[in-house]
CSV table of C-alpha atoms in Angstrom, one decimal:
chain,number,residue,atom,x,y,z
A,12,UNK,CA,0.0,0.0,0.0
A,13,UNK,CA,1.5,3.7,-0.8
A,14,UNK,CA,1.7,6.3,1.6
A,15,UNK,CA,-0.9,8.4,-0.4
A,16,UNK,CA,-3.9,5.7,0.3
A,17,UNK,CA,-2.2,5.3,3.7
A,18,UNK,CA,-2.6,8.5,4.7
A,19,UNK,CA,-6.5,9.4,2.6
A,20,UNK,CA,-9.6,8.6,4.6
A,21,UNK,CA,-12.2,6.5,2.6
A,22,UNK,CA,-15.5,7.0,3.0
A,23,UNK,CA,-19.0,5.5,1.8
A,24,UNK,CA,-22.1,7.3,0.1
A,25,UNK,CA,-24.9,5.2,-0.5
A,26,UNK,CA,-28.0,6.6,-2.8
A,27,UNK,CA,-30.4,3.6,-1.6
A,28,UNK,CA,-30.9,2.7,-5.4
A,29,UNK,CA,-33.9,0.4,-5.5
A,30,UNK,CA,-33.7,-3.3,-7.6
A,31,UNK,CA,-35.7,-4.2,-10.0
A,32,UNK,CA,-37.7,-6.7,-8.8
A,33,UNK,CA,-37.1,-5.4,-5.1
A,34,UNK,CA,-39.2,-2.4,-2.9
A,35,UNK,CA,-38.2,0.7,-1.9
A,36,UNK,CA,-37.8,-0.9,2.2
A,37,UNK,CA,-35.4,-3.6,0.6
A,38,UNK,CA,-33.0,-0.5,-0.6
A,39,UNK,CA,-33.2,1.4,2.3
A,40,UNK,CA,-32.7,-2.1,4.8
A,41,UNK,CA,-29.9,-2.6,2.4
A,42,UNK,CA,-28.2,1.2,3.0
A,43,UNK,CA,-28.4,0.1,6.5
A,44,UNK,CA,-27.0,-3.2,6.3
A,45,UNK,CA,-24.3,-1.4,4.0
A,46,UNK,CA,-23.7,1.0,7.0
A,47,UNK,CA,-22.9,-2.2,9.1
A,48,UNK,CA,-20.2,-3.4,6.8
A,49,UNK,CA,-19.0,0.2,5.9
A,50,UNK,CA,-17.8,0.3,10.1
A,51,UNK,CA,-16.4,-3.4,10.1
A,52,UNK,CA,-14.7,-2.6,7.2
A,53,UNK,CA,-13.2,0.5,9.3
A,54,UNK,CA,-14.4,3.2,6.5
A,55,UNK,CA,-14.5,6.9,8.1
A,56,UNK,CA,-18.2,7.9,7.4
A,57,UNK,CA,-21.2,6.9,6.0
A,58,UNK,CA,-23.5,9.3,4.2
A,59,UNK,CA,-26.9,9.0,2.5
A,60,UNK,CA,-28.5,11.1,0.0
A,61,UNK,CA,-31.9,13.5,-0.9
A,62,UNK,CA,-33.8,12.3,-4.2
A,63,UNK,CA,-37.2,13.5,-5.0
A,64,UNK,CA,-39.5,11.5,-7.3
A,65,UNK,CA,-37.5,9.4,-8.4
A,66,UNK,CA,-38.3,5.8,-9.2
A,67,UNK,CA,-34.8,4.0,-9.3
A,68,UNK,CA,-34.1,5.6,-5.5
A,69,UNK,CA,-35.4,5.5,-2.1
A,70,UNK,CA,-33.6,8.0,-0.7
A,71,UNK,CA,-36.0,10.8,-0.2
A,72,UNK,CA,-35.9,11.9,3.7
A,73,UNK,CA,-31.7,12.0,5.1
A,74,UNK,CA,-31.7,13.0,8.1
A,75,UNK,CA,-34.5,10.2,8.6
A,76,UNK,CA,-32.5,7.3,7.3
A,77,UNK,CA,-29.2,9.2,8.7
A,78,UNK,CA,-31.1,8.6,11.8
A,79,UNK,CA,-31.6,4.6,11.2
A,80,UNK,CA,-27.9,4.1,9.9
A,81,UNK,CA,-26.5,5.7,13.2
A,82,UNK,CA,-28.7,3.7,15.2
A,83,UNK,CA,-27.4,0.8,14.0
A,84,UNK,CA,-23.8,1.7,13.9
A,85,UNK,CA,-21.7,2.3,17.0
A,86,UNK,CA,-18.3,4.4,15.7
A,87,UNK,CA,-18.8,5.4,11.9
A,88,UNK,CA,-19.1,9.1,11.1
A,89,UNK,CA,-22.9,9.2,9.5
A,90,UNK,CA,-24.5,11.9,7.8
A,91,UNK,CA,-25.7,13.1,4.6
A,92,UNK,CA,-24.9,13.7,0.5
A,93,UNK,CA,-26.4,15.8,1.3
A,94,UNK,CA,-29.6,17.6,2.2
A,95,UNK,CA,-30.5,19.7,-0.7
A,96,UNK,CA,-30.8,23.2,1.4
A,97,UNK,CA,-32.9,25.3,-1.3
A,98,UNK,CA,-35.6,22.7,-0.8
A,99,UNK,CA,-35.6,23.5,3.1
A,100,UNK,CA,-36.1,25.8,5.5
A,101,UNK,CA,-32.9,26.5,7.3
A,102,UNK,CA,-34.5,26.3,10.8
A,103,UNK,CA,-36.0,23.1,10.4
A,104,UNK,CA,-32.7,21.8,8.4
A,105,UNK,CA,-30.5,22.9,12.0
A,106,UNK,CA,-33.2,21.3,14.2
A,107,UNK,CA,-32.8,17.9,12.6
A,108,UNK,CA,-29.1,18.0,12.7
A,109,UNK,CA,-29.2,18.9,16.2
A,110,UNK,CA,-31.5,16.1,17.3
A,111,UNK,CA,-29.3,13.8,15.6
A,112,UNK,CA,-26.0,15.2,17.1
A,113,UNK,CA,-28.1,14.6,20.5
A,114,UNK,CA,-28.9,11.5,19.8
A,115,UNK,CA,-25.1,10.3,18.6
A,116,UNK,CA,-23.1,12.7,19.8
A,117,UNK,CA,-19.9,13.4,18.0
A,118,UNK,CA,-20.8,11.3,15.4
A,119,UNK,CA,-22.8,13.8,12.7
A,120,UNK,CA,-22.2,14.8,9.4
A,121,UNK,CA,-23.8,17.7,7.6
A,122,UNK,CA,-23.2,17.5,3.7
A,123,UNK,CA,-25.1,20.3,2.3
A,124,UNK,CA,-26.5,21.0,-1.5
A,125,UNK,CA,-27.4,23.4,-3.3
A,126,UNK,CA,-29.9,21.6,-6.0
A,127,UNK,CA,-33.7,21.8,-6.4
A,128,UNK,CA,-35.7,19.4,-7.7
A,129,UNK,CA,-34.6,18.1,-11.2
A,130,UNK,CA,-38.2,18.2,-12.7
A,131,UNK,CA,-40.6,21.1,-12.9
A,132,UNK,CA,-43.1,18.5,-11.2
A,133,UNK,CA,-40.8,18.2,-8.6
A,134,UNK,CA,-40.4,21.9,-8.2
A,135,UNK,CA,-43.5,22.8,-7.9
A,136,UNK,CA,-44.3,20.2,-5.5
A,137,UNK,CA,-41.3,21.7,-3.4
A,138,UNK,CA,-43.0,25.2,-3.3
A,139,UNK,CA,-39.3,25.5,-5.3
A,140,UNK,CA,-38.4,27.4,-8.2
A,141,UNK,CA,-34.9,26.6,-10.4
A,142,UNK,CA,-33.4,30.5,-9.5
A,143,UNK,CA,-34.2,29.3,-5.2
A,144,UNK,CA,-30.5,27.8,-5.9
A,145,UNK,CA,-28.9,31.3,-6.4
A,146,UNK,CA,-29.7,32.3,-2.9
A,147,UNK,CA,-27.5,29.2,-1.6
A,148,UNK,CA,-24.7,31.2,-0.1
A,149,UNK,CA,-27.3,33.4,2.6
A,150,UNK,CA,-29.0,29.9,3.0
A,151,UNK,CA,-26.0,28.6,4.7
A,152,UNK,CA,-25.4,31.4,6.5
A,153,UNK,CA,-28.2,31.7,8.1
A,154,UNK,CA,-28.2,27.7,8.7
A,155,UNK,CA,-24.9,28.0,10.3
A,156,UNK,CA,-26.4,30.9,12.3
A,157,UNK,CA,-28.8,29.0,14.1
A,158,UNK,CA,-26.2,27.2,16.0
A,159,UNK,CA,-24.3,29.4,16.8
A,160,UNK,CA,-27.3,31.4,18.0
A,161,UNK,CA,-26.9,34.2,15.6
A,162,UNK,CA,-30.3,34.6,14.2
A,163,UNK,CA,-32.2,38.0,14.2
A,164,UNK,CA,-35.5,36.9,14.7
A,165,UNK,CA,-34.9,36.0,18.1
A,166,UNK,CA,-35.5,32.4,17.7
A,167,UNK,CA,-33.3,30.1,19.3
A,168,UNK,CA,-32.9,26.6,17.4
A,169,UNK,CA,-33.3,23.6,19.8
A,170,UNK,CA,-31.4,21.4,20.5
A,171,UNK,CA,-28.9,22.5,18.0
A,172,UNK,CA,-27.7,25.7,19.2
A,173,UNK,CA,-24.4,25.1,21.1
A,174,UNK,CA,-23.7,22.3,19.1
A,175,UNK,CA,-21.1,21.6,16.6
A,176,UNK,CA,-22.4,19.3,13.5
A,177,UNK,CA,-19.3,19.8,10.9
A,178,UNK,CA,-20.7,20.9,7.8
A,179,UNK,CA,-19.7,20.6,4.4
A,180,UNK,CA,-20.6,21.9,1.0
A,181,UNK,CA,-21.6,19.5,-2.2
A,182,UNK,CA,-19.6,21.5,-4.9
A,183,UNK,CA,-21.2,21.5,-8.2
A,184,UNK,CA,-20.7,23.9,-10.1
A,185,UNK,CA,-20.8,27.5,-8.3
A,186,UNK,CA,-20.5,25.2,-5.1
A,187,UNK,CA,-16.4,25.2,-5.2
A,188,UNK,CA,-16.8,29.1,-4.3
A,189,UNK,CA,-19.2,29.3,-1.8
A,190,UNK,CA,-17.4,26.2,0.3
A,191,UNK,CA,-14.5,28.4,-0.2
A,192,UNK,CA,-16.3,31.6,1.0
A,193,UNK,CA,-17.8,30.1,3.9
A,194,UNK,CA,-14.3,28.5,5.0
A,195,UNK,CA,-16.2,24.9,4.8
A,196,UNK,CA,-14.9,21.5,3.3
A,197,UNK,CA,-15.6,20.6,0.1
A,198,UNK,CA,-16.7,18.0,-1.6
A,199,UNK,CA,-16.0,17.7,-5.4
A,200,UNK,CA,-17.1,14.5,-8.0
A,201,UNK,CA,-17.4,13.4,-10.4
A,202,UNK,CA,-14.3,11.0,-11.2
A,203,UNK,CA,-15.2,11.1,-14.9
A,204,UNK,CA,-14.2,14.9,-15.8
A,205,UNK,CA,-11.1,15.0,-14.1
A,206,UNK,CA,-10.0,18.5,-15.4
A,207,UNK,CA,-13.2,20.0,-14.3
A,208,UNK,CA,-12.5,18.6,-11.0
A,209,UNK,CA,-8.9,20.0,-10.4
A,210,UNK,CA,-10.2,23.6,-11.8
A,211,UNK,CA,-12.9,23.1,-9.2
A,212,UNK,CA,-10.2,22.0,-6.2
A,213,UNK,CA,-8.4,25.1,-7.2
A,214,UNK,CA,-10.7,27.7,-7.5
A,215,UNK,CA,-11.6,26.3,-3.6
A,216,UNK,CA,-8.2,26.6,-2.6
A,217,UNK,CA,-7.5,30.3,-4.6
A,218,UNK,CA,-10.4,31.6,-2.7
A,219,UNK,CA,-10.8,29.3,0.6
A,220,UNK,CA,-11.5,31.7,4.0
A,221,UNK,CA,-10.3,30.4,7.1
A,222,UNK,CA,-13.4,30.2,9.7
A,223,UNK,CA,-14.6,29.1,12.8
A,224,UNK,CA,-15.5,25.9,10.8
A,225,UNK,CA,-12.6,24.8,9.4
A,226,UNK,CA,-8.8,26.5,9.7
A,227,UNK,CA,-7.6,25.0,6.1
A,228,UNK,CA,-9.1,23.5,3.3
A,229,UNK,CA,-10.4,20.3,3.0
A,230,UNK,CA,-11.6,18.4,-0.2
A,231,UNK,CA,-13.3,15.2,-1.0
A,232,UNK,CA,-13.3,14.1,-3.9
A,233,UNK,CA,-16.6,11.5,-4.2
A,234,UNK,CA,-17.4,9.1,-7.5
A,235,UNK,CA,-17.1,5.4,-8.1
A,236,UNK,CA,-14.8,3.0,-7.2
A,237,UNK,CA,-15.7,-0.8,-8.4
A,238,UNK,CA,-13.0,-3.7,-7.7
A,239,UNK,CA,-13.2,-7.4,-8.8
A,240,UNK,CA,-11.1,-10.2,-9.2
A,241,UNK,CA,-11.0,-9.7,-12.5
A,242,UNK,CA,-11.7,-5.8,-14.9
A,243,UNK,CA,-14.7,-7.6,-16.7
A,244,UNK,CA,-15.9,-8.0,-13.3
A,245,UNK,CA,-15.2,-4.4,-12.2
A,246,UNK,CA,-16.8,-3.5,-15.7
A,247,UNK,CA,-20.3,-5.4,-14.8
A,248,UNK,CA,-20.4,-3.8,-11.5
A,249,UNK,CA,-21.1,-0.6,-13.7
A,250,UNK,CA,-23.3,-1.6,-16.3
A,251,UNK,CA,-26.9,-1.8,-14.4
A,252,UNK,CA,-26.1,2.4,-13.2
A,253,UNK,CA,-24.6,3.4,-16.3
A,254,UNK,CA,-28.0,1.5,-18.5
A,255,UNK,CA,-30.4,3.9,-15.5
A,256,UNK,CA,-28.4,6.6,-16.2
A,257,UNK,CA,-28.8,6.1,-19.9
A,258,UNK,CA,-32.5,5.5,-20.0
A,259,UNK,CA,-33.1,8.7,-17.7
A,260,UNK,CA,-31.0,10.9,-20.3
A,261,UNK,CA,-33.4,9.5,-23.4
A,262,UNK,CA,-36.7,9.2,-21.5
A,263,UNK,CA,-36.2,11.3,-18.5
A,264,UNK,CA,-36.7,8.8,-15.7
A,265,UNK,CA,-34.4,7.6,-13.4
A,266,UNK,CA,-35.8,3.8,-13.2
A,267,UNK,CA,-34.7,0.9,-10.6
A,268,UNK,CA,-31.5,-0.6,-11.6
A,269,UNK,CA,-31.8,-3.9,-13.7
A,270,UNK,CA,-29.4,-6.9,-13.4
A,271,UNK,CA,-26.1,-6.3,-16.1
A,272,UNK,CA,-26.8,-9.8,-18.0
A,273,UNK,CA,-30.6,-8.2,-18.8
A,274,UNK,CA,-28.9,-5.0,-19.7
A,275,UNK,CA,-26.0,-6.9,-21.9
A,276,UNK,CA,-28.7,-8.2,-23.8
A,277,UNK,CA,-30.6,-5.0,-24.7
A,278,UNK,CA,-30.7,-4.0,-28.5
A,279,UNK,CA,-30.2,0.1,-27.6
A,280,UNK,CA,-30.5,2.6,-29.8
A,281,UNK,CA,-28.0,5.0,-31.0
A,282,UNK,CA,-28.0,7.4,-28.8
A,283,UNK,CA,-28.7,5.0,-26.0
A,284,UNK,CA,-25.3,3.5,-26.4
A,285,UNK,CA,-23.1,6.4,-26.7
A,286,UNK,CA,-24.4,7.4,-23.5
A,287,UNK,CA,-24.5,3.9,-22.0
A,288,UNK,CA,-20.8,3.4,-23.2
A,289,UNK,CA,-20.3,7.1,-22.0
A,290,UNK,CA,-21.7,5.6,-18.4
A,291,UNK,CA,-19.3,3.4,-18.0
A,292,UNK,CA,-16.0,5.6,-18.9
A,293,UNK,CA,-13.9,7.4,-16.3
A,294,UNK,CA,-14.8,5.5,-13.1
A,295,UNK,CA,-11.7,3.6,-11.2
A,296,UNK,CA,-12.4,0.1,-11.7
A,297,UNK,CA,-10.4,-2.9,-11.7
A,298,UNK,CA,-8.8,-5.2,-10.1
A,299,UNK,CA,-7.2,-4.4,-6.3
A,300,UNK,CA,-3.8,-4.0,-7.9
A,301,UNK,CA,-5.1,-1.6,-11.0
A,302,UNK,CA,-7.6,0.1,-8.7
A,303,UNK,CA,-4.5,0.8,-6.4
A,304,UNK,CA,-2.7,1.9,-8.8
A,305,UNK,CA,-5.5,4.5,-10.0
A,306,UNK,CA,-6.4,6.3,-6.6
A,307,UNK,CA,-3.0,6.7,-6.2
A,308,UNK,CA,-2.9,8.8,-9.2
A,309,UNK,CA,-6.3,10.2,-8.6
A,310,UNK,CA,-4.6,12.0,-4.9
A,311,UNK,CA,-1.8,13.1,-7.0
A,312,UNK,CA,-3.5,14.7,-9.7
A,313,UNK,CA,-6.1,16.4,-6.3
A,314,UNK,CA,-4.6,16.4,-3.3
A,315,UNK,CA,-7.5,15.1,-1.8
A,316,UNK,CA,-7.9,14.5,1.8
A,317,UNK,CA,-10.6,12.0,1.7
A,318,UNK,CA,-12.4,10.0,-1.2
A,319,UNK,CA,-16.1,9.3,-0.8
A,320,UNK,CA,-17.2,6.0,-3.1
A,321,UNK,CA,-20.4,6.0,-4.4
A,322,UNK,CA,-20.7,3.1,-6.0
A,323,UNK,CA,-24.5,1.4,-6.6
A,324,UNK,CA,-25.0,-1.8,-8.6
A,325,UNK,CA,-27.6,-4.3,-8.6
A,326,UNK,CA,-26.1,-7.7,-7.4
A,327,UNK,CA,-25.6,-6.8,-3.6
A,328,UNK,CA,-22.9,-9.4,-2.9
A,329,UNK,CA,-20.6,-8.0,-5.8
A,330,UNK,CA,-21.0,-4.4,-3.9
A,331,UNK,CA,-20.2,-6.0,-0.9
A,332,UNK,CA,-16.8,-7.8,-2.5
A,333,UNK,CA,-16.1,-4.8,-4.1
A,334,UNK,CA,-16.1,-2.9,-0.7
A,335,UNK,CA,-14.3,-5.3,1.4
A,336,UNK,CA,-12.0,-6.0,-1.8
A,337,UNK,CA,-11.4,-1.4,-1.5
A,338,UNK,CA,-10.8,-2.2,2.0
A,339,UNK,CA,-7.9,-4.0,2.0
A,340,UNK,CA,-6.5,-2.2,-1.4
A,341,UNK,CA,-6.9,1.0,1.1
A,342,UNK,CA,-5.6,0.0,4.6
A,343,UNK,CA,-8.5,0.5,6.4
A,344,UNK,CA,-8.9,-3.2,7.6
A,345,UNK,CA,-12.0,-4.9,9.8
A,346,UNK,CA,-12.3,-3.1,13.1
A,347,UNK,CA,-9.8,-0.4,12.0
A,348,UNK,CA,-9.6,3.0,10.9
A,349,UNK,CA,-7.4,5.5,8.2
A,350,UNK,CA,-4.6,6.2,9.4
């Protein structure tokens, strides 16, 4: 192992992608059981994500099913991928944070975004509008504000004022900025645009303001990391995402994610497969040797601090190799930590 993936903290986001063929409470049991492993396998933290509408994910309420996955872990960092903060009002979004940093103390993520709903529909049944993102930067102020008892209305958040939930900011696009602004870590995907990353980890480190919240900058750089014994096996791990991903872009629904030998035998159209093919490009996959060898490049080329794997497939046991199989490439070991 090198010193770089030595030294890196690996960490696990899980989007509770729903099966086909399975229920929305199988992919949520199954972030929770993938929680469980996550902290055997010694990762640092465990996040969960905010989708609205969306067929192919579970995932809709985060600080709920953060709530679950801390409940039944005992050390892992958990928290969220984040909660999409234009949807929200700020005050509600620092009293759930601060019930869960009661409930597990020193234990609490808060990954923040700065997305609305991707569908008019979904918009308008958020009370959202696509311009509510622009006002992101006085929406995490005032957030932050609330526990540190700052507000102007007089209102105190409870329990959260007084606490310390570290925050972070879900950098796409203008998001590199404001985490810089704010003086928060930042966390930067995807793998497959490399050179938009890095121009993203610099503008965050050209413009990054120390703060109460963090001293120095701090980036994670998130995307998806599949190892097998084999790269064709790596490869299949990617092919049921990259087909949803695909179908979405041509018939704008995310759907459940099928199994790769039903996808391999698809006749797809044109377009279909250059963005299927495109679907599975860019990611680090590979064997534990070749996937080795690629992080280490990948903290090279960013200087990350910390690499959040997103990975979703549909055969559960693969994810699970592939995990345990990133595990050991990484140092992290059963029972351990990052060093």
């Amino acid at each position: 192992m090198t010193s770089s993936l030595a030294t890196t903290r690996f960490s696990v986001l899980d989007r509770s992608r729903i099966r086909a063929g399975h229920t929305a409470g199988e992919a949520l049991r199954d972030t929770v059981e993938l929680a469980r492993e996550a902290e055997r396998l010694g990762y640092h933290r465990f996040w969960v994500a905010e989708h609205h509408g969306v067929p192919g994910v579970a995932g809709s309420a985060p600080t709920v099913l953060a709530a679950a996955v801390a409940g039944a872990t005992h050390r892992i960092r958990v928290g969220t991928g984040g909660v999409m903060l234009p949807n929200h009002r700020p005050l509600v979004v620092a009293e759930q944070f601060g019930v869960l940093e009661s409930l597990f103390p020193g234990r609490i993520d808060m990954g923040l975004g700065r997305s609305v709903g991707f569908t008019d529909g979904v918009r308008r049944a958020l009370g959202r509008e696509k311009d509510d993102a622009e006002g992101f930067d006085a929406q995490l102020a005032e957030l932050l504000g609330w526990f540190r008892g700052t507000s102007p209305t007089g209102v105190h958040a409870r329990p959260a004022e007084g606490l310390t939930v570290p925050p972070f900011v879900l950098a796409m696009g203008e998001g590199a900025a404001v985490a810089a602004r704010a003086g928060l870590p930042m966390v930067i995907g995807d793998l497959r645009d490399r050179d938009r990353m890095r121009r993203g980890i610099d503008r965050y480190h050209a413009g990054f303001r120390p703060s109460e919240w963090s001293a120095e900058p701090y980036v994670v750089v998130s995307g998806t990391v599949a190892v097998a014994a084999t790269p064709e096996a790596a490869r299949r791990l990617l092919v049921p995402e990259a087909w949803s991903m695909a179908h979405a872009r041509t018939r704008g629904s995310f759907p459940p994610l099928p199994p790769a030998e039903e996808v391999e035998a698809r006749t797809m159209t044109g377009k279909e497969r250059d963005l299927y093919d495109a679907g599975l490009a860019g990611h680090v996959a590979g064997t534990e040797e070749q996937v080795a060898d690629e992080l280490e490049t990948l903290l090279k080329e960013t200087g990350a601090q910390e690499v959040l794997v997103t990975t979703s497939t549909y055969d559960r046991e693969a994810l699970l190799d592939s995990y345990r199989r990133l595990a050991r490439v990484t140092g992290t070991g059963p029972l351990g930590t990052p060093a």
